[in-house]
Short mmCIF file of C-alpha atoms in Angstrom, two decimals:
data_model
loop_
_atom_site.label_atom_id
_atom_site.label_comp_id
_atom_site.label_asym_id
_atom_site.label_seq_id
_atom_site.Cartn_x
_atom_site.Cartn_y
_atom_site.Cartn_z
CA UNK E 26 0.33 -0.03 -0.39
CA UNK E 27 3.30 2.22 1.15
CA UNK E 28 3.65 2.25 -3.05
CA UNK E 29 1.00 2.43 -4.37
CA UNK E 30 0.29 5.95 -2.20
CA UNK E 31 3.96 6.87 -3.76
CA UNK E 32 3.01 6.15 -6.92
CA UNK E 33 -0.28 7.93 -6.03
CA UNK E 34 1.16 11.21 -4.65
CA UNK E 35 3.47 11.66 -7.68
CA UNK E 36 1.10 10.82 -10.04
CA UNK E 37 -0.50 13.82 -8.74
CA UNK E 38 2.07 15.63 -8.35
CA UNK E 39 4.23 15.59 -12.03
CA UNK E 40 0.15 16.37 -13.43
CA UNK E 41 0.46 19.81 -11.20
CA UNK E 42 4.06 20.26 -12.63
CA UNK E 43 1.92 19.92 -16.43
CA UNK E 44 -0.70 22.25 -15.56
CA UNK E 45 1.85 24.72 -14.06
CA UNK E 46 3.40 24.66 -17.17
CA UNK E 47 0.82 24.66 -19.76
CA UNK E 48 -1.34 27.65 -18.06
CA UNK E 49 1.16 29.77 -15.53
CA UNK E 50 4.62 28.88 -17.21
CA UNK E 51 3.97 28.52 -21.11
CA UNK E 52 6.12 30.80 -23.26
CA UNK E 53 4.09 32.96 -25.32
CA UNK E 54 3.99 31.59 -29.00
CA UNK E 55 2.96 32.63 -32.26
CA UNK E 56 1.16 30.31 -33.67
CA UNK E 57 1.05 31.00 -37.48
CA UNK E 58 -1.91 31.00 -39.73
CA UNK E 59 -1.26 26.79 -40.37
CA UNK E 60 -4.22 24.97 -42.50
CA UNK E 61 -3.90 22.78 -39.70
CA UNK E 62 -4.63 24.72 -36.96
CA UNK E 63 -7.95 24.76 -35.21
CA UNK E 64 -10.43 27.49 -34.78
CA UNK E 65 -9.74 28.52 -31.02
CA UNK E 66 -12.79 27.17 -30.34
CA UNK E 67 -10.76 23.20 -30.15
CA UNK E 68 -8.65 24.58 -27.20
CA UNK E 69 -11.83 23.64 -24.57
CA UNK E 70 -10.10 19.55 -25.40
CA UNK E 71 -7.45 20.84 -23.53
CA UNK E 72 -9.30 22.04 -20.32
CA UNK E 73 -11.11 18.69 -20.54
CA UNK E 74 -8.25 16.59 -21.14
CA UNK E 75 -6.52 17.82 -17.66
CA UNK E 76 -9.92 17.95 -16.05
CA UNK E 77 -10.60 14.50 -16.52
CA UNK E 78 -7.12 13.45 -15.58
CA UNK E 79 -7.73 14.97 -12.32
CA UNK E 80 -10.18 13.09 -11.02
CA UNK E 81 -8.64 10.42 -12.15
CA UNK E 82 -5.52 10.94 -10.53
CA UNK E 83 -7.22 11.44 -7.07
CA UNK E 84 -10.12 9.41 -6.96
CA UNK E 85 -10.46 7.25 -4.32
CA UNK E 86 -8.89 3.10 -4.94
CA UNK E 87 -8.02 1.47 -2.00
CA UNK E 88 -11.46 -0.55 -2.74
CA UNK E 89 -11.27 -0.88 -5.95
CA UNK E 90 -8.83 -3.99 -6.68
CA UNK E 91 -8.65 -3.38 -10.30
CA UNK E 92 -7.86 -0.04 -9.60
CA UNK E 93 -5.16 -0.79 -7.11
CA UNK E 94 -3.46 -3.34 -9.19
CA UNK E 95 -3.78 -0.89 -12.66
CA UNK E 96 -1.93 1.74 -10.80
CA UNK E 97 1.26 -0.26 -10.06
CA UNK E 98 1.05 -1.87 -13.48
CA UNK E 99 1.62 1.52 -15.15
CA UNK E 100 4.26 2.55 -12.81
CA UNK E 101 5.98 6.01 -13.69
CA UNK E 102 5.29 5.60 -17.30
CA UNK E 103 1.90 8.09 -15.74
CA UNK E 104 4.38 10.57 -14.72
CA UNK E 105 6.80 10.80 -17.94
CA UNK E 106 4.61 11.50 -19.76
CA UNK E 107 3.24 13.91 -17.71
CA UNK E 108 6.22 16.02 -16.59
CA UNK E 109 7.82 15.88 -19.93
CA UNK E 110 4.51 17.25 -21.34
CA UNK E 111 5.14 19.62 -18.58
CA UNK E 112 8.03 20.49 -20.33
CA UNK E 113 7.91 20.21 -23.70
CA UNK E 114 5.16 23.68 -22.80
CA UNK E 115 8.27 25.61 -20.62
CA UNK E 116 10.60 25.19 -24.56
CA UNK E 117 10.38 26.64 -27.52
CA UNK E 118 11.20 24.94 -31.02
CA UNK E 119 12.24 22.51 -32.21
CA UNK E 120 12.48 21.27 -27.69
CA UNK E 121 8.87 21.19 -28.38
CA UNK E 122 8.17 18.51 -31.01
CA UNK E 123 11.74 16.51 -28.73
CA UNK E 124 10.24 16.30 -24.88
CA UNK E 125 6.02 16.98 -26.59
CA UNK E 126 7.41 12.66 -28.73
CA UNK E 127 8.70 11.28 -25.00
CA UNK E 128 5.09 12.40 -23.84
CA UNK E 129 2.68 11.13 -26.84
CA UNK E 130 5.21 8.32 -26.51
CA UNK E 131 5.07 7.22 -22.66
CA UNK E 132 1.48 8.09 -23.07
CA UNK E 133 0.64 5.28 -25.25
CA UNK E 134 2.59 2.65 -23.44
CA UNK E 135 0.18 4.16 -20.70
CA UNK E 136 -2.94 4.06 -23.31
CA UNK E 137 -2.05 -0.33 -23.62
CA UNK E 138 -1.51 -0.80 -20.48
CA UNK E 139 -4.85 -0.21 -19.86
CA UNK E 140 -6.50 -2.00 -22.61
CA UNK E 141 -4.78 -4.93 -21.91
CA UNK E 142 -5.85 -4.89 -18.21
CA UNK E 143 -8.06 -7.80 -17.48
CA UNK E 144 -10.16 -5.92 -15.12
CA UNK E 145 -10.83 -2.24 -16.19
CA UNK E 146 -13.46 -0.32 -16.52
CA UNK E 147 -14.09 2.82 -19.13
CA UNK E 148 -13.57 4.78 -16.53
CA UNK E 149 -10.37 4.26 -16.26
CA UNK E 150 -9.25 4.32 -20.33
CA UNK E 151 -11.63 7.40 -20.60
CA UNK E 152 -9.40 10.44 -19.87
CA UNK E 153 -5.94 8.93 -21.57
CA UNK E 154 -8.81 8.72 -24.82
CA UNK E 155 -8.99 12.14 -24.64
CA UNK E 156 -5.52 13.12 -23.88
CA UNK E 157 -4.41 11.03 -26.21
CA UNK E 158 -6.27 12.15 -28.99
CA UNK E 159 -5.14 15.82 -27.91
CA UNK E 160 -1.27 14.81 -28.45
CA UNK E 161 -1.98 13.34 -31.28
CA UNK E 162 -3.23 16.69 -32.80
CA UNK E 163 -0.55 18.46 -31.16
CA UNK E 164 2.19 16.42 -32.94
CA UNK E 165 0.21 16.78 -35.87
CA UNK E 166 0.28 20.77 -35.84
CA UNK E 167 4.53 21.00 -34.39
CA UNK E 168 6.10 19.79 -37.67
CA UNK E 169 3.92 21.97 -39.55
CA UNK E 170 4.53 25.43 -36.92
CA UNK E 171 8.04 24.66 -36.81
CA UNK E 172 9.10 23.97 -40.35
CA UNK E 173 7.20 27.35 -40.33
CA UNK E 174 8.96 29.40 -37.79
CA UNK E 175 12.46 27.82 -40.09
CA UNK E 176 11.09 29.32 -43.20
CA UNK E 177 10.74 26.36 -44.90
CA UNK E 178 7.58 27.06 -47.83
CA UNK E 179 8.19 23.59 -49.36
CA UNK E 180 9.28 19.90 -48.85
CA UNK E 181 10.38 17.32 -51.66
CA UNK E 182 8.59 19.65 -53.90
CA UNK E 183 4.90 19.99 -51.99
CA UNK E 184 4.25 22.95 -50.82
CA UNK E 185 2.87 23.49 -47.62
CA UNK E 186 -0.49 23.93 -48.15
CA UNK E 187 -0.24 20.28 -50.32
CA UNK E 188 1.59 18.72 -47.22
CA UNK E 189 -1.00 19.12 -45.58
CA UNK E 190 -3.62 17.92 -47.24
CA UNK E 191 -1.11 14.61 -47.06
CA UNK E 192 -1.17 14.70 -43.70
CA UNK E 193 -4.90 15.67 -42.91
CA UNK E 194 -5.75 12.71 -44.58
CA UNK E 195 -3.22 10.07 -42.88
CA UNK E 196 -4.13 11.30 -39.72
CA UNK E 197 -8.22 10.82 -40.24
CA UNK E 198 -7.72 7.02 -41.62
CA UNK E 199 -4.93 6.88 -38.28
CA UNK E 200 -7.88 8.22 -36.24
CA UNK E 201 -10.35 5.60 -38.05
CA UNK E 202 -8.92 2.75 -37.83
CA UNK E 203 -7.52 3.87 -34.10
CA UNK E 204 -10.76 4.19 -32.90
CA UNK E 205 -12.28 0.81 -35.25
CA UNK E 206 -8.76 -1.53 -33.78
CA UNK E 207 -9.34 -0.07 -30.03
CA UNK E 208 -13.19 0.17 -30.24
CA UNK E 209 -12.75 3.79 -28.32
CA UNK E 210 -15.63 6.41 -28.79
CA UNK E 211 -13.92 9.02 -26.88
CA UNK E 212 -10.88 9.46 -29.05
CA UNK E 213 -13.15 8.89 -31.86
CA UNK E 214 -15.14 12.31 -30.21
CA UNK E 215 -11.87 13.98 -29.81
CA UNK E 216 -11.45 13.89 -33.59
CA UNK E 217 -14.43 15.20 -34.81
CA UNK E 218 -13.89 18.29 -32.74
CA UNK E 219 -10.33 18.68 -33.87
CA UNK E 220 -11.45 18.33 -37.97
CA UNK E 221 -14.77 20.37 -37.00
CA UNK E 222 -11.82 22.88 -35.79
CA UNK E 223 -10.44 22.30 -38.86
CA UNK E 224 -13.40 22.94 -41.16
CA UNK E 225 -14.46 26.29 -39.12
CA UNK E 226 -10.47 27.67 -39.47
CA UNK E 227 -10.51 29.60 -42.57
CA UNK E 228 -7.12 28.58 -44.26
CA UNK E 229 -8.54 25.00 -45.77
CA UNK E 230 -9.37 25.09 -49.93
CA UNK E 231 -11.74 23.22 -51.22
CA UNK E 232 -10.66 19.94 -51.09
CA UNK E 233 -9.10 19.38 -47.66
CA UNK E 234 -12.19 21.06 -46.48
CA UNK E 235 -14.73 17.93 -48.09
CA UNK E 236 -11.61 15.73 -46.40
CA UNK E 237 -12.62 17.56 -42.96
CA UNK E 238 -15.99 16.73 -43.67
CA UNK E 239 -15.81 12.80 -44.33
CA UNK E 240 -13.75 12.34 -42.27
CA UNK E 241 -16.39 14.11 -39.71
CA UNK E 242 -19.48 12.38 -40.95
CA UNK E 243 -17.16 8.51 -40.97
CA UNK E 244 -15.89 9.84 -37.37
CA UNK E 245 -19.46 9.87 -35.48
CA UNK E 246 -20.39 6.92 -37.21
CA UNK E 247 -17.80 5.10 -36.02
CA UNK E 248 -18.21 6.75 -32.77
CA UNK E 249 -21.55 5.33 -33.20
CA UNK E 250 -20.90 2.05 -33.95
CA UNK E 251 -18.46 1.36 -31.00
CA UNK E 252 -20.63 2.36 -28.31
CA UNK E 253 -23.82 0.50 -29.66
CA UNK E 254 -21.36 -2.27 -29.66
CA UNK E 255 -20.18 -1.63 -26.38
CA UNK E 256 -23.97 -1.06 -24.68
CA UNK E 257 -25.04 -4.12 -26.15
CA UNK E 258 -21.89 -5.96 -24.12
CA UNK E 259 -22.58 -4.58 -21.21
CA UNK E 260 -25.90 -5.43 -20.94
CA UNK E 261 -25.26 -9.11 -22.23
CA UNK E 262 -22.52 -9.13 -19.46
CA UNK E 263 -22.68 -6.42 -16.84
CA UNK E 264 -19.67 -5.58 -14.64
CA UNK E 265 -19.63 -8.14 -11.48
CA UNK E 266 -18.53 -5.57 -8.35
CA UNK E 267 -15.65 -6.82 -7.08
CA UNK E 268 -14.93 -6.58 -2.91
CA UNK E 269 -11.61 -5.33 -0.98
#
């Protein structure tokens, strides 16, 4: 139990560091008007991500053996992800991309540990679904922001807008595969919110706009299918209450 308490305090301390770094210590940067930067209302996802993660960190777990096992299985990977996320917020390019990548890889390990946990509940995964989707959009935008800072207007013969269209198509395809493979409709809703933000950022050309619109429709359909499938499974196999 002492090790569990240590891990919970470590996770909470790392969360507070990431939150302060993101809100208080973050270096002010001017984000260029890039095609893949969504409208400003997309930033609400960051608040949802931090709020749900805070609840995950402070909720009581002593009476829930599955939750205790999960936290111990995750170990220090969550703290590593949060600390490097905080460092990325207070470091400038190109190091911001390096730290964000380390944070994202650590978060993926946490997600997989939760995904393969034999007795996990939906709530165990949901905060990380939001966080991993939000960080995916950050990793999608950061390379273009860095190239813009270094005044690259073309790469391998393709212009910035052409690369943005290719990256958008790849991001939508990977996001849809993620929803289907992991049956994660929460991730899908964040993807939809990002695509809506792109659709209304007034920077996309006609074809990328059509691509974003089609992505919204398909992602919503996948989310609905996954949600209905999970609801049927829960009705068929209701979770058993476990005693401490």
